[in-house]
Short mmCIF file of C-alpha atoms in Angstrom, two decimals:
data_model
loop_
_atom_site.label_atom_id
_atom_site.label_comp_id
_atom_site.label_asym_id
_atom_site.label_seq_id
_atom_site.Cartn_x
_atom_site.Cartn_y
_atom_site.Cartn_z
CA MET A 1 -23.37 -84.38 20.68
CA ALA A 2 -20.89 -82.71 22.62
CA ARG A 3 -18.17 -83.12 19.43
CA LYS A 4 -20.91 -80.70 17.32
CA LYS A 5 -20.64 -78.15 19.61
CA ARG A 6 -17.10 -77.91 19.61
CA TYR A 7 -17.18 -77.56 16.11
CA LYS A 8 -19.48 -74.92 15.95
CA ALA A 9 -18.36 -72.77 18.77
CA LYS A 10 -14.38 -73.40 16.88
CA ALA A 11 -16.44 -72.15 13.54
CA GLN A 12 -17.96 -68.86 15.47
CA ARG A 13 -14.29 -68.13 16.26
CA GLN A 14 -12.67 -68.19 13.01
CA ALA A 15 -15.99 -66.46 11.79
CA VAL A 16 -14.97 -64.09 14.40
CA GLN A 17 -11.36 -63.55 13.52
CA VAL A 18 -11.83 -63.32 10.03
CA ALA A 19 -14.59 -60.26 10.35
CA ALA A 20 -12.42 -58.45 12.84
CA PRO A 21 -10.38 -54.98 11.10
CA GLN A 22 -7.43 -56.30 9.51
CA MET A 23 -4.29 -53.88 9.28
CA ASN A 24 -3.14 -54.03 5.70
CA TRP A 25 -1.59 -50.65 5.48
CA GLY A 26 1.25 -49.07 7.58
CA LEU A 27 -1.30 -46.25 8.19
CA ASP A 28 -5.05 -47.32 9.06
CA ALA A 29 -5.83 -43.69 7.66
CA ALA A 30 -4.38 -44.92 4.17
CA ARG A 31 -6.75 -47.84 4.15
CA TYR A 32 -9.38 -48.05 1.41
CA ASP A 33 -12.89 -46.79 2.98
CA GLU A 34 -16.13 -46.70 0.56
CA ALA A 35 -16.70 -43.55 3.19
CA TRP A 36 -14.03 -41.51 1.40
CA PRO A 37 -14.51 -39.99 -1.93
CA VAL A 38 -12.67 -41.91 -4.75
CA ASN A 39 -11.43 -38.94 -7.08
CA TYR A 40 -9.83 -36.29 -4.67
CA TRP A 41 -6.37 -34.87 -4.99
CA GLN A 42 -5.68 -37.24 -7.68
CA THR A 43 -2.77 -35.45 -8.96
CA LEU A 44 -1.52 -34.23 -5.62
CA ARG A 45 -0.25 -31.18 -7.53
CA PRO A 46 -1.74 -27.61 -6.39
CA ASN A 47 -1.48 -26.10 -9.76
CA ASP A 48 -3.48 -29.01 -11.38
CA GLU A 49 -5.77 -29.78 -8.72
CA VAL A 50 -8.20 -26.66 -8.80
CA ASN A 51 -8.46 -25.68 -12.67
CA MET A 52 -9.96 -22.38 -14.25
CA GLY A 53 -13.82 -23.92 -14.25
CA ASP A 54 -13.44 -24.92 -10.37
CA LEU A 55 -12.19 -21.10 -9.75
CA ARG A 56 -14.78 -19.60 -11.80
CA THR A 57 -17.57 -21.83 -9.63
CA ILE A 58 -15.72 -20.73 -6.31
CA TRP A 59 -15.61 -17.02 -7.65
CA GLN A 60 -19.86 -16.90 -8.67
CA ARG A 61 -20.82 -18.74 -5.33
CA ALA A 62 -18.42 -16.84 -2.86
CA ARG A 63 -19.57 -13.58 -4.58
CA MET A 64 -23.14 -14.48 -4.25
CA LEU A 65 -22.99 -15.64 -0.76
CA PHE A 66 -21.04 -11.96 0.10
CA HIS A 67 -23.90 -10.04 -1.59
CA ASN A 68 -26.53 -11.94 -0.51
CA ASN A 69 -25.87 -13.44 3.18
CA ASP A 70 -25.53 -11.12 6.27
CA SER A 71 -23.12 -13.83 7.98
CA VAL A 72 -21.03 -14.24 5.36
CA ARG A 73 -20.75 -10.35 4.53
CA SER A 74 -20.13 -9.61 8.06
CA LEU A 75 -17.21 -12.03 8.34
CA VAL A 76 -15.66 -10.40 5.18
CA LEU A 77 -16.15 -6.69 6.33
CA ASN A 78 -14.86 -7.62 9.95
CA MET A 79 -11.62 -9.35 8.52
CA VAL A 80 -11.01 -6.18 6.24
CA GLN A 81 -11.60 -3.87 9.54
CA LEU A 82 -9.90 -5.84 11.86
CA THR A 83 -6.57 -6.14 9.28
CA GLY A 84 -6.42 -2.72 8.97
CA VAL A 85 -4.57 -0.36 7.00
CA GLN A 86 -0.58 0.20 7.27
CA ASN A 87 1.39 3.59 7.44
CA PRO A 88 5.27 4.05 5.62
CA LEU A 89 8.10 4.80 7.83
CA PRO A 90 11.22 5.42 6.09
CA ILE A 91 14.42 3.97 8.10
CA THR A 92 17.44 4.96 5.79
CA GLU A 93 20.72 6.85 7.25
CA ASP A 94 19.86 9.98 5.45
CA GLU A 95 17.27 11.61 8.24
CA GLU A 96 16.50 14.89 6.02
CA TRP A 97 15.44 12.56 3.05
CA ASN A 98 13.36 10.62 5.27
CA GLN A 99 11.03 13.55 6.02
CA LEU A 100 11.28 14.36 2.24
CA ALA A 101 10.26 11.35 1.05
CA LEU A 102 7.33 10.63 3.29
CA ASP A 103 5.65 13.89 2.56
CA TYR A 104 5.69 12.74 -1.02
CA PHE A 105 4.87 9.27 -0.83
CA LEU A 106 1.85 10.73 1.49
CA THR A 107 0.76 13.83 -1.03
CA ARG A 108 0.96 11.61 -4.05
CA THR A 109 -0.89 8.43 -2.60
CA ARG A 110 -3.28 10.26 -1.02
CA GLU A 111 -5.21 11.62 -4.38
CA ALA A 112 -7.10 9.04 -5.95
CA ASP A 113 -6.90 10.56 -9.41
CA LEU A 114 -2.89 9.90 -9.44
CA PHE A 115 -2.65 6.88 -7.25
CA ASP A 116 -5.01 4.60 -9.24
CA ALA A 117 -5.11 4.21 -12.81
CA ALA A 118 -8.57 4.09 -12.65
CA GLY A 119 -8.97 7.13 -10.29
CA ALA A 120 -11.11 4.97 -7.96
CA VAL A 121 -9.19 4.77 -4.95
CA ASN A 122 -6.31 6.28 -2.89
CA PHE A 123 -3.52 4.38 -1.23
CA TRP A 124 -5.51 3.66 1.96
CA GLN A 125 -8.94 2.86 0.00
CA ALA A 126 -6.49 0.40 -1.83
CA GLN A 127 -5.13 -2.03 1.30
CA ALA A 128 -8.93 -2.30 2.02
CA TYR A 129 -9.88 -3.36 -1.79
CA ALA A 130 -7.02 -5.84 -1.73
CA GLU A 131 -7.71 -7.38 1.43
CA GLN A 132 -11.62 -7.70 0.47
CA ARG A 133 -10.69 -9.17 -2.91
CA ALA A 134 -8.05 -11.70 -1.66
CA ILE A 135 -10.60 -13.08 1.14
CA VAL A 136 -13.71 -13.30 -1.46
CA ASP A 137 -11.90 -14.38 -4.83
CA GLY A 138 -8.58 -15.40 -3.26
CA ASP A 139 -6.34 -12.97 -5.12
CA VAL A 140 -6.13 -9.82 -6.95
CA LEU A 141 -3.45 -8.63 -9.08
CA MET A 142 -1.56 -5.05 -8.94
CA VAL A 143 0.30 -3.31 -11.94
CA ALA A 144 2.53 -0.92 -11.71
CA THR A 145 2.10 1.55 -14.15
CA TYR A 146 2.97 5.28 -14.93
CA ALA A 147 0.65 8.72 -14.57
CA PRO A 148 0.31 11.22 -17.19
CA ASP A 149 2.99 13.39 -14.99
CA GLY A 150 5.82 10.76 -14.99
CA GLY A 151 4.87 9.65 -11.45
CA ALA A 152 3.60 6.07 -10.52
CA ALA A 153 0.46 4.82 -10.79
CA PHE A 154 -1.24 1.65 -10.07
CA ALA A 155 -3.96 -0.69 -11.47
CA PHE A 156 -5.79 -3.32 -10.02
CA VAL A 157 -7.20 -6.64 -12.12
CA GLU A 158 -9.56 -8.63 -10.30
CA ALA A 159 -9.34 -12.65 -9.94
CA PRO A 160 -11.78 -13.46 -13.25
CA ARG A 161 -9.92 -10.84 -15.69
CA ILE A 162 -6.60 -12.99 -15.03
CA ALA A 163 -7.21 -16.03 -17.74
CA GLY A 164 -5.28 -17.97 -20.46
CA GLY A 165 -1.11 -18.64 -20.13
CA SER A 166 0.05 -22.06 -19.08
CA VAL A 167 -1.47 -22.56 -15.64
CA ASN A 168 -4.82 -20.75 -14.63
CA GLY A 169 -3.75 -17.31 -16.29
CA VAL A 170 -0.28 -17.38 -15.35
CA ASP A 171 2.97 -18.33 -17.31
CA VAL A 172 5.19 -20.28 -14.95
CA ASP A 173 9.31 -21.16 -15.47
CA PRO A 174 10.28 -24.87 -14.60
CA PHE A 175 10.62 -24.12 -10.83
CA GLY A 176 7.12 -22.48 -10.57
CA ARG A 177 7.95 -19.01 -10.46
CA ALA A 178 5.55 -16.48 -12.40
CA VAL A 179 6.85 -15.03 -15.54
CA ALA A 180 3.98 -13.28 -16.77
CA TYR A 181 0.08 -12.56 -16.08
CA HIS A 182 -2.59 -12.96 -18.72
CA VAL A 183 -5.27 -10.15 -18.18
CA MET A 184 -8.37 -9.56 -20.01
CA GLY A 185 -8.49 -5.99 -20.26
CA GLU A 186 -11.86 -4.00 -20.31
CA ASP A 187 -11.68 -3.60 -23.93
CA GLY A 188 -11.57 -7.30 -24.36
CA VAL A 189 -8.20 -8.02 -25.67
CA GLU A 190 -6.01 -10.20 -23.76
CA ARG A 191 -2.34 -9.08 -22.65
CA ALA A 192 0.49 -10.86 -21.08
CA LEU A 193 1.97 -8.61 -18.74
CA PRO A 194 5.69 -9.42 -17.07
CA ALA A 195 5.46 -10.52 -13.66
CA ALA A 196 8.32 -7.66 -12.77
CA GLY A 197 6.13 -4.96 -12.92
CA CYS A 198 3.15 -7.15 -11.02
CA VAL A 199 2.12 -8.53 -7.47
CA LEU A 200 -0.15 -11.01 -6.89
CA TYR A 201 -1.85 -10.40 -3.37
CA ARG A 202 -3.31 -13.31 -1.88
CA HIS A 203 -3.17 -14.98 1.61
CA HIS A 204 -2.14 -18.60 2.34
CA VAL A 205 0.85 -18.31 0.15
CA SER A 206 2.32 -21.49 -0.98
CA PRO A 207 5.45 -22.01 -3.38
CA SER A 208 3.88 -24.48 -5.45
CA SER A 209 0.70 -22.93 -6.32
CA VAL A 210 0.32 -19.62 -8.81
CA ARG A 211 -3.00 -18.58 -8.08
CA GLY A 212 -4.82 -17.96 -4.45
CA HIS A 213 -8.32 -19.47 -3.33
CA SER A 214 -11.14 -17.72 -1.74
CA GLU A 215 -10.74 -17.75 1.84
CA LEU A 216 -14.61 -18.46 2.03
CA VAL A 217 -14.01 -21.99 0.09
CA SER A 218 -14.85 -24.58 3.51
CA THR A 219 -17.83 -22.51 4.29
CA LEU A 220 -19.25 -21.55 1.02
CA ARG A 221 -21.69 -24.91 1.43
CA THR A 222 -22.43 -24.14 5.06
CA GLY A 223 -23.13 -20.26 4.03
CA ASN A 224 -25.55 -21.75 1.29
CA ASP A 225 -27.21 -24.18 3.89
CA LEU A 226 -27.63 -21.02 6.32
CA ARG A 227 -29.13 -18.83 3.85
CA GLU A 228 -31.84 -21.65 2.48
CA ILE A 229 -32.67 -22.38 6.57
CA LEU A 230 -33.30 -18.58 7.15
CA GLY A 231 -34.97 -18.42 4.03
CA TYR A 232 -37.30 -21.37 4.39
CA ASN A 233 -38.30 -19.94 7.81
CA LYS A 234 -39.01 -16.83 6.40
CA ARG A 235 -41.19 -18.14 3.91
CA ALA A 236 -42.95 -20.24 6.49
CA VAL A 237 -43.70 -16.91 8.65
CA LYS A 238 -44.85 -15.11 5.86
CA LEU A 239 -47.36 -17.76 4.77
CA SER A 240 -49.15 -18.21 7.85
CA SER A 241 -49.29 -14.41 8.53
CA SER A 242 -51.05 -14.37 4.94
CA PHE A 243 -54.07 -16.18 6.62
CA GLY A 244 -55.77 -13.93 9.21
CA LEU A 245 -58.60 -16.11 10.57
CA VAL A 246 -60.01 -19.70 9.94
CA MET A 247 -63.23 -21.32 11.11
CA THR A 248 -63.18 -24.53 13.46
CA LYS A 249 -65.74 -26.45 15.07
CA SER A 250 -65.95 -28.79 18.41
CA LYS A 251 -65.85 -32.75 17.77
CA ASP A 252 -69.35 -33.00 19.36
CA ASP A 253 -71.06 -30.51 16.97
CA THR A 254 -74.26 -31.61 15.69
CA ALA A 255 -75.22 -28.47 14.14
CA PRO A 256 -75.83 -28.07 10.13
CA GLN A 257 -72.82 -27.31 8.23
CA PHE A 258 -72.03 -23.78 7.37
CA GLY A 259 -74.21 -23.16 3.91
CA SER A 260 -76.53 -26.35 4.06
CA ALA A 261 -79.75 -26.60 5.49
CA VAL A 262 -81.65 -29.45 7.22
CA GLY A 263 -85.29 -29.81 8.21
CA PRO A 264 -88.51 -31.73 7.88
CA GLY A 265 -88.44 -31.00 4.33
CA ALA A 266 -85.37 -32.41 3.46
CA ARG A 267 -85.34 -35.57 1.57
CA LYS A 268 -82.62 -38.18 3.23
CA GLY A 269 -79.87 -38.48 0.79
CA ALA A 270 -80.51 -35.45 -1.22
CA ALA A 271 -77.62 -32.83 -1.66
CA PRO A 272 -77.29 -30.20 0.57
CA ALA A 273 -79.20 -26.60 -0.27
CA ALA A 274 -77.36 -23.58 0.00
CA ALA A 275 -77.99 -21.38 2.77
CA GLU A 276 -77.72 -17.64 2.86
CA PRO A 277 -75.06 -16.70 5.60
CA ALA A 278 -76.36 -14.71 8.30
CA ALA A 279 -76.14 -10.95 7.29
CA PRO A 280 -73.88 -8.67 9.17
CA ARG A 281 -74.96 -6.36 12.26
CA THR A 282 -73.73 -2.86 12.42
CA LEU A 283 -73.47 -1.84 16.13
CA THR A 284 -75.25 1.51 16.61
CA GLY A 285 -72.66 4.40 17.10
CA THR A 286 -69.42 2.74 16.81
CA GLY A 287 -69.35 1.82 12.90
CA LEU A 288 -68.10 -1.95 13.85
CA GLU A 289 -70.03 -4.78 12.26
CA ILE A 290 -70.48 -8.17 13.67
CA THR A 291 -71.63 -11.60 12.02
CA ALA A 292 -73.48 -14.32 13.93
CA LEU A 293 -71.97 -17.72 13.35
CA PRO A 294 -73.80 -21.12 13.45
CA PRO A 295 -73.58 -23.14 16.70
CA GLY A 296 -70.17 -24.98 17.38
CA ARG A 297 -68.31 -22.80 14.99
CA GLU A 298 -65.58 -20.28 16.43
CA LEU A 299 -62.63 -18.13 14.57
CA LYS A 300 -59.02 -18.71 15.15
CA THR A 301 -56.04 -17.06 14.31
CA ILE A 302 -52.99 -18.78 12.55
CA THR A 303 -50.13 -19.24 14.54
CA ASP A 304 -46.94 -20.77 13.65
CA GLY A 305 -44.13 -21.54 16.31
CA ARG A 306 -41.12 -21.34 13.47
CA PRO A 307 -38.07 -20.75 13.75
CA SER A 308 -38.02 -22.89 16.78
CA PRO A 309 -35.67 -22.60 19.76
CA GLN A 310 -33.97 -25.59 18.28
CA VAL A 311 -33.85 -24.14 14.89
CA MET A 312 -31.95 -20.99 15.85
CA GLU A 313 -29.54 -22.76 18.23
CA PHE A 314 -28.50 -24.57 14.76
CA VAL A 315 -28.41 -21.21 12.97
CA LYS A 316 -26.34 -19.56 15.65
CA TYR A 317 -24.11 -22.93 15.22
CA LEU A 318 -23.59 -22.64 11.69
CA THR A 319 -23.10 -18.91 11.81
CA GLU A 320 -19.91 -18.95 14.43
CA SER A 321 -18.29 -21.97 12.31
CA SER A 322 -18.16 -19.57 9.35
CA GLY A 323 -15.75 -17.45 11.45
CA GLY A 324 -14.00 -20.62 12.85
CA SER A 325 -13.21 -21.54 8.66
CA VAL A 326 -11.04 -18.73 8.46
CA GLY A 327 -9.21 -18.94 11.81
CA LEU A 328 -11.39 -16.62 14.02
CA SER A 329 -13.62 -17.32 16.71
CA GLY A 330 -16.79 -17.24 15.85
CA ALA A 331 -18.23 -15.99 18.92
CA THR A 332 -15.77 -12.91 18.94
CA VAL A 333 -17.00 -12.24 15.17
CA PHE A 334 -20.40 -12.52 15.91
CA ASN A 335 -21.45 -12.28 19.64
CA SER A 336 -18.55 -10.76 21.32
CA ALA A 337 -20.90 -8.54 23.52
CA LYS A 338 -21.71 -12.15 25.26
CA LEU A 339 -17.91 -12.59 26.28
CA GLY A 340 -16.67 -11.63 29.77
CA SER A 341 -13.60 -9.62 29.91
CA ALA A 342 -10.89 -12.15 30.33
CA ALA A 343 -11.95 -14.20 27.46
CA VAL A 344 -11.80 -10.45 25.35
CA ARG A 345 -8.52 -10.64 26.56
CA PHE A 346 -7.62 -13.96 25.60
CA GLU A 347 -9.33 -13.20 22.27
CA LEU A 348 -7.73 -10.22 21.54
CA ASP A 349 -3.77 -11.62 22.55
CA LYS A 350 -5.03 -14.39 20.14
CA PHE A 351 -6.11 -11.88 17.22
CA LYS A 352 -2.77 -10.43 17.33
CA LEU A 353 -1.08 -13.92 16.29
CA TRP A 354 -3.91 -14.14 13.49
CA VAL A 355 -3.27 -10.67 11.96
CA GLN A 356 0.46 -11.01 12.12
CA PRO A 357 0.88 -13.26 9.07
CA ARG A 358 -1.81 -11.27 6.88
CA LEU A 359 0.32 -8.13 7.40
CA GLN A 360 3.44 -9.96 6.38
CA ASP A 361 1.49 -10.56 3.32
CA ARG A 362 0.29 -7.09 2.47
CA GLU A 363 4.15 -6.26 3.19
CA ARG A 364 5.04 -7.80 -0.04
CA LEU A 365 2.52 -5.55 -2.01
CA LEU A 366 3.53 -2.42 0.01
CA ASP A 367 7.06 -2.33 -0.88
CA ARG A 368 6.39 -2.43 -4.37
CA ILE A 369 4.29 0.73 -4.19
CA TRP A 370 7.10 2.38 -2.32
CA ARG A 371 9.34 1.61 -4.41
CA HIS A 372 7.44 2.51 -7.65
CA THR A 373 6.37 5.96 -6.28
CA ILE A 374 9.60 7.05 -5.03
CA ALA A 375 11.53 5.68 -8.17
CA CYS A 376 8.88 7.64 -10.58
CA GLY A 377 9.60 10.57 -7.87
CA ILE A 378 12.96 10.93 -8.02
CA ALA A 379 13.43 10.39 -11.68
CA ALA A 380 10.60 12.81 -12.52
CA GLY A 381 12.34 15.43 -10.48
CA HIS A 382 9.85 15.74 -7.97
CA LEU A 383 12.12 14.00 -5.03
CA ARG A 384 15.94 14.55 -4.58
CA PRO A 385 17.83 11.06 -4.92
CA CYS A 386 18.80 9.58 -1.21
CA LYS A 387 22.13 9.87 0.05
CA ASP A 388 21.82 6.09 1.26
CA ALA A 389 21.99 3.53 -1.36
CA ARG A 390 19.42 1.68 0.57
CA TRP A 391 16.95 4.36 -0.19
CA HIS A 392 14.08 1.42 -0.56
CA ARG A 393 14.16 0.70 3.56
CA VAL A 394 11.29 1.47 4.86
CA ARG A 395 9.34 -0.09 7.71
CA TRP A 396 5.23 -0.65 7.65
CA ILE A 397 3.06 0.62 10.67
CA PRO A 398 -0.28 -1.01 11.13
CA GLY A 399 -2.65 0.27 13.09
CA ARG A 400 -3.29 0.26 16.59
CA ASP A 401 -3.99 -2.94 18.64
CA LEU A 402 -7.34 -3.45 19.52
CA THR A 403 -8.01 -3.20 23.54
CA ILE A 404 -10.48 -2.87 26.28
CA ASP A 405 -8.69 -0.41 28.55
CA ARG A 406 -7.73 2.27 26.45
CA GLY A 407 -6.17 4.27 29.21
CA ARG A 408 -4.11 1.40 30.88
CA GLU A 409 -3.21 0.68 27.26
CA ALA A 410 -1.84 4.27 26.59
CA ALA A 411 -0.24 4.56 30.04
CA SER A 412 1.52 1.39 29.50
CA THR A 413 2.95 2.65 25.92
CA ILE A 414 3.99 5.79 27.22
CA ASN A 415 6.11 4.13 30.10
CA LEU A 416 7.86 1.96 27.77
CA ILE A 417 8.61 4.70 25.52
CA ARG A 418 10.08 6.67 28.48
CA GLU A 419 12.42 3.98 29.03
CA ASN A 420 13.18 3.32 25.58
CA LEU A 421 11.86 -0.06 25.09
CA ALA A 422 9.19 0.99 22.46
CA ASP A 423 9.28 2.96 19.07
CA GLN A 424 7.42 6.67 19.62
CA ASP A 425 7.34 6.95 16.01
CA ALA A 426 5.54 3.37 15.32
CA TRP A 427 2.74 4.27 18.25
CA CYS A 428 2.08 8.14 16.69
CA LEU A 429 1.63 6.84 13.27
CA SER A 430 -0.45 3.87 14.54
CA THR A 431 -2.56 6.55 16.01
CA SER A 432 -2.29 9.68 14.00
CA GLY A 433 -0.59 8.78 10.78
CA ARG A 434 2.54 11.34 11.71
CA THR A 435 5.61 10.76 13.04
CA TYR A 436 6.56 12.14 16.54
CA LYS A 437 8.67 14.76 14.82
CA GLN A 438 5.56 15.55 12.79
CA LEU A 439 3.35 16.28 15.78
CA VAL A 440 6.16 17.88 17.71
CA ARG A 441 6.33 20.55 14.57
CA ARG A 442 2.46 20.78 14.13
CA LYS A 443 2.01 21.47 18.00
CA ALA A 444 4.78 24.01 17.74
CA GLU A 445 2.92 25.66 14.48
CA ASN A 446 -0.61 25.68 16.74
CA ILE A 447 1.32 27.44 19.56
CA ALA A 448 2.82 29.98 17.54
CA TYR A 449 -0.41 30.59 15.75
CA THR A 450 -2.17 30.78 19.43
CA LYS A 451 0.83 33.54 20.27
CA ALA A 452 -0.01 35.42 17.33
CA VAL A 453 -3.63 35.69 17.46
CA ALA A 454 -3.18 36.57 21.17
CA ALA A 455 -1.20 39.18 20.18
CA GLU A 456 -3.51 41.09 17.75
CA PHE A 457 -6.43 41.02 20.11
CA GLY A 458 -4.02 42.33 22.78
CA LEU A 459 -4.35 39.37 25.16
CA SER A 460 -2.03 36.96 26.88
CA TYR A 461 -1.36 33.35 25.61
CA ALA A 462 -2.79 32.12 28.78
CA GLU A 463 -5.94 33.88 28.65
CA LEU A 464 -6.43 33.07 24.84
CA HIS A 465 -5.70 28.90 26.08
CA GLU A 466 -6.30 28.66 29.54
CA GLY A 467 -5.68 25.34 31.18
CA VAL A 468 -2.85 24.35 28.40
CA VAL A 469 0.54 22.87 30.12
CA GLY A 470 3.11 25.13 30.14
CA ALA A 471 1.43 28.05 29.80
CA ALA A 472 2.05 30.78 32.46
CA PRO A 473 -0.98 31.49 35.15
CA ALA A 474 -2.44 34.34 34.95
CA GLU A 475 -1.56 37.25 37.36
CA PRO A 476 -4.42 37.52 40.26
CA ALA A 477 -6.35 40.83 40.16
CA PRO A 478 -4.98 43.34 43.08
CA GLN A 479 -7.31 43.25 46.36
CA GLU A 480 -7.86 46.60 47.53
CA ASN A 481 -9.97 46.16 50.31
CA GLU A 482 -9.05 43.31 52.60
CA ASP A 483 -11.72 41.04 54.40
CA ILE A 484 -13.05 42.63 57.72
CA LEU A 485 -13.28 39.48 59.63
CA THR A 486 -9.48 38.32 58.42
CA GLN A 487 -8.17 42.17 59.91
CA GLU A 488 -10.27 41.18 63.24
CA ASN A 489 -8.93 37.61 63.62
CA GLN A 490 -5.12 38.82 63.00
CA HIS A 491 -6.17 41.75 65.63
CA ASN A 492 -7.53 38.90 68.13
CA GLU A 493 -4.37 36.67 67.34
CA GLN A 494 -1.81 39.64 68.04
CA GLU A 495 -3.35 40.08 71.59
#
């Protein structure tokens, strides 16, 4: 008997050892598991992992959610606004040419008819447009071309129109460099455009991938689930609202059924006979009607508790998770009003780290716009050549940083500029779009104009523009009669 027990215990120990997890791989994550999909990342080559069919499906779903889902649309528009636009600042050794080039560029790119081949957007609108398309579609192609006057112009091609070629609409060399982009024109003709005259604007750039992917790709399913949950709850509320009243009866109700008759003359087992409902009575002087109900009956309104607090909390979680999918805090994007000052300051500092690589991605696009615009201006005789051989040197100044204390931020920046620790041109461009020299010249022109108007009407500058720093104070009017009390006080002091 004891031998059988020992044998049984030994068999159980062996069974436990066999059932225990075995380390058959150097990395446990590499162990085969049925919970993992079988056909994922088969090629491990980014250009082969996602084909044109996958890209087209992603474009359709991302655009559908952008146009029909409030959370996804709000996320995209917030990303565009937070990234903002950038302004150029030439930094060549030719100071005079820097100002001439900047004036020419701003004048040229301000007009949508001159800047855009389609005549739809100007330079700053094009930045917001390209950012939106890069977020939703994954990329957008900018093509440098020429305007009828010989100046620069640019055409923008959305992602679905880039198709054909060797890899997802692009011809590449053995190293993966783009050689040409195959673009389907509005006339239905496919053209191969040399990559030297194009810039494919996208984020999360990879040297091994010729196309960009939608930044919403990881939240597309979540966004669709959110759309369905809200849609079902809205339908439930509408359905319950479409039924105004229902008639109920109590459990111990023995009254005859509404619309039936029971009495001495009724035969047992016979079908109930229909009864006429009570006619409504009109309340004299009110215009209202009241209808008598059978005994044991009452009218109740239909109420629906949906959406429940648990559902709304889940909706909030899904909404905020869509912000996290693009690297932003969901609370900052959708519920920033509920954050405290310390949390807001931390999120703003983290936001600067988020936006910096995105602005670096855009600088490649902006550099091509600057070089093509200035080169065409010089070739057409609209701008004189630069004395510096590095005429293409330019800095791109982003918009003003977000802050919750504008006064303190401005005072800190002024102190840094005074101590030569900050660039005043960068501050002026980010706040007004003009350099410091342009602002000083504009102020001088305004002061000269004010003095000319004052002289025209026989007034002094201080009278016309009181309170301006540097204005001469107005002369006080002569006092003919002194105060009698003042005279008496002086007389008493002398005595």
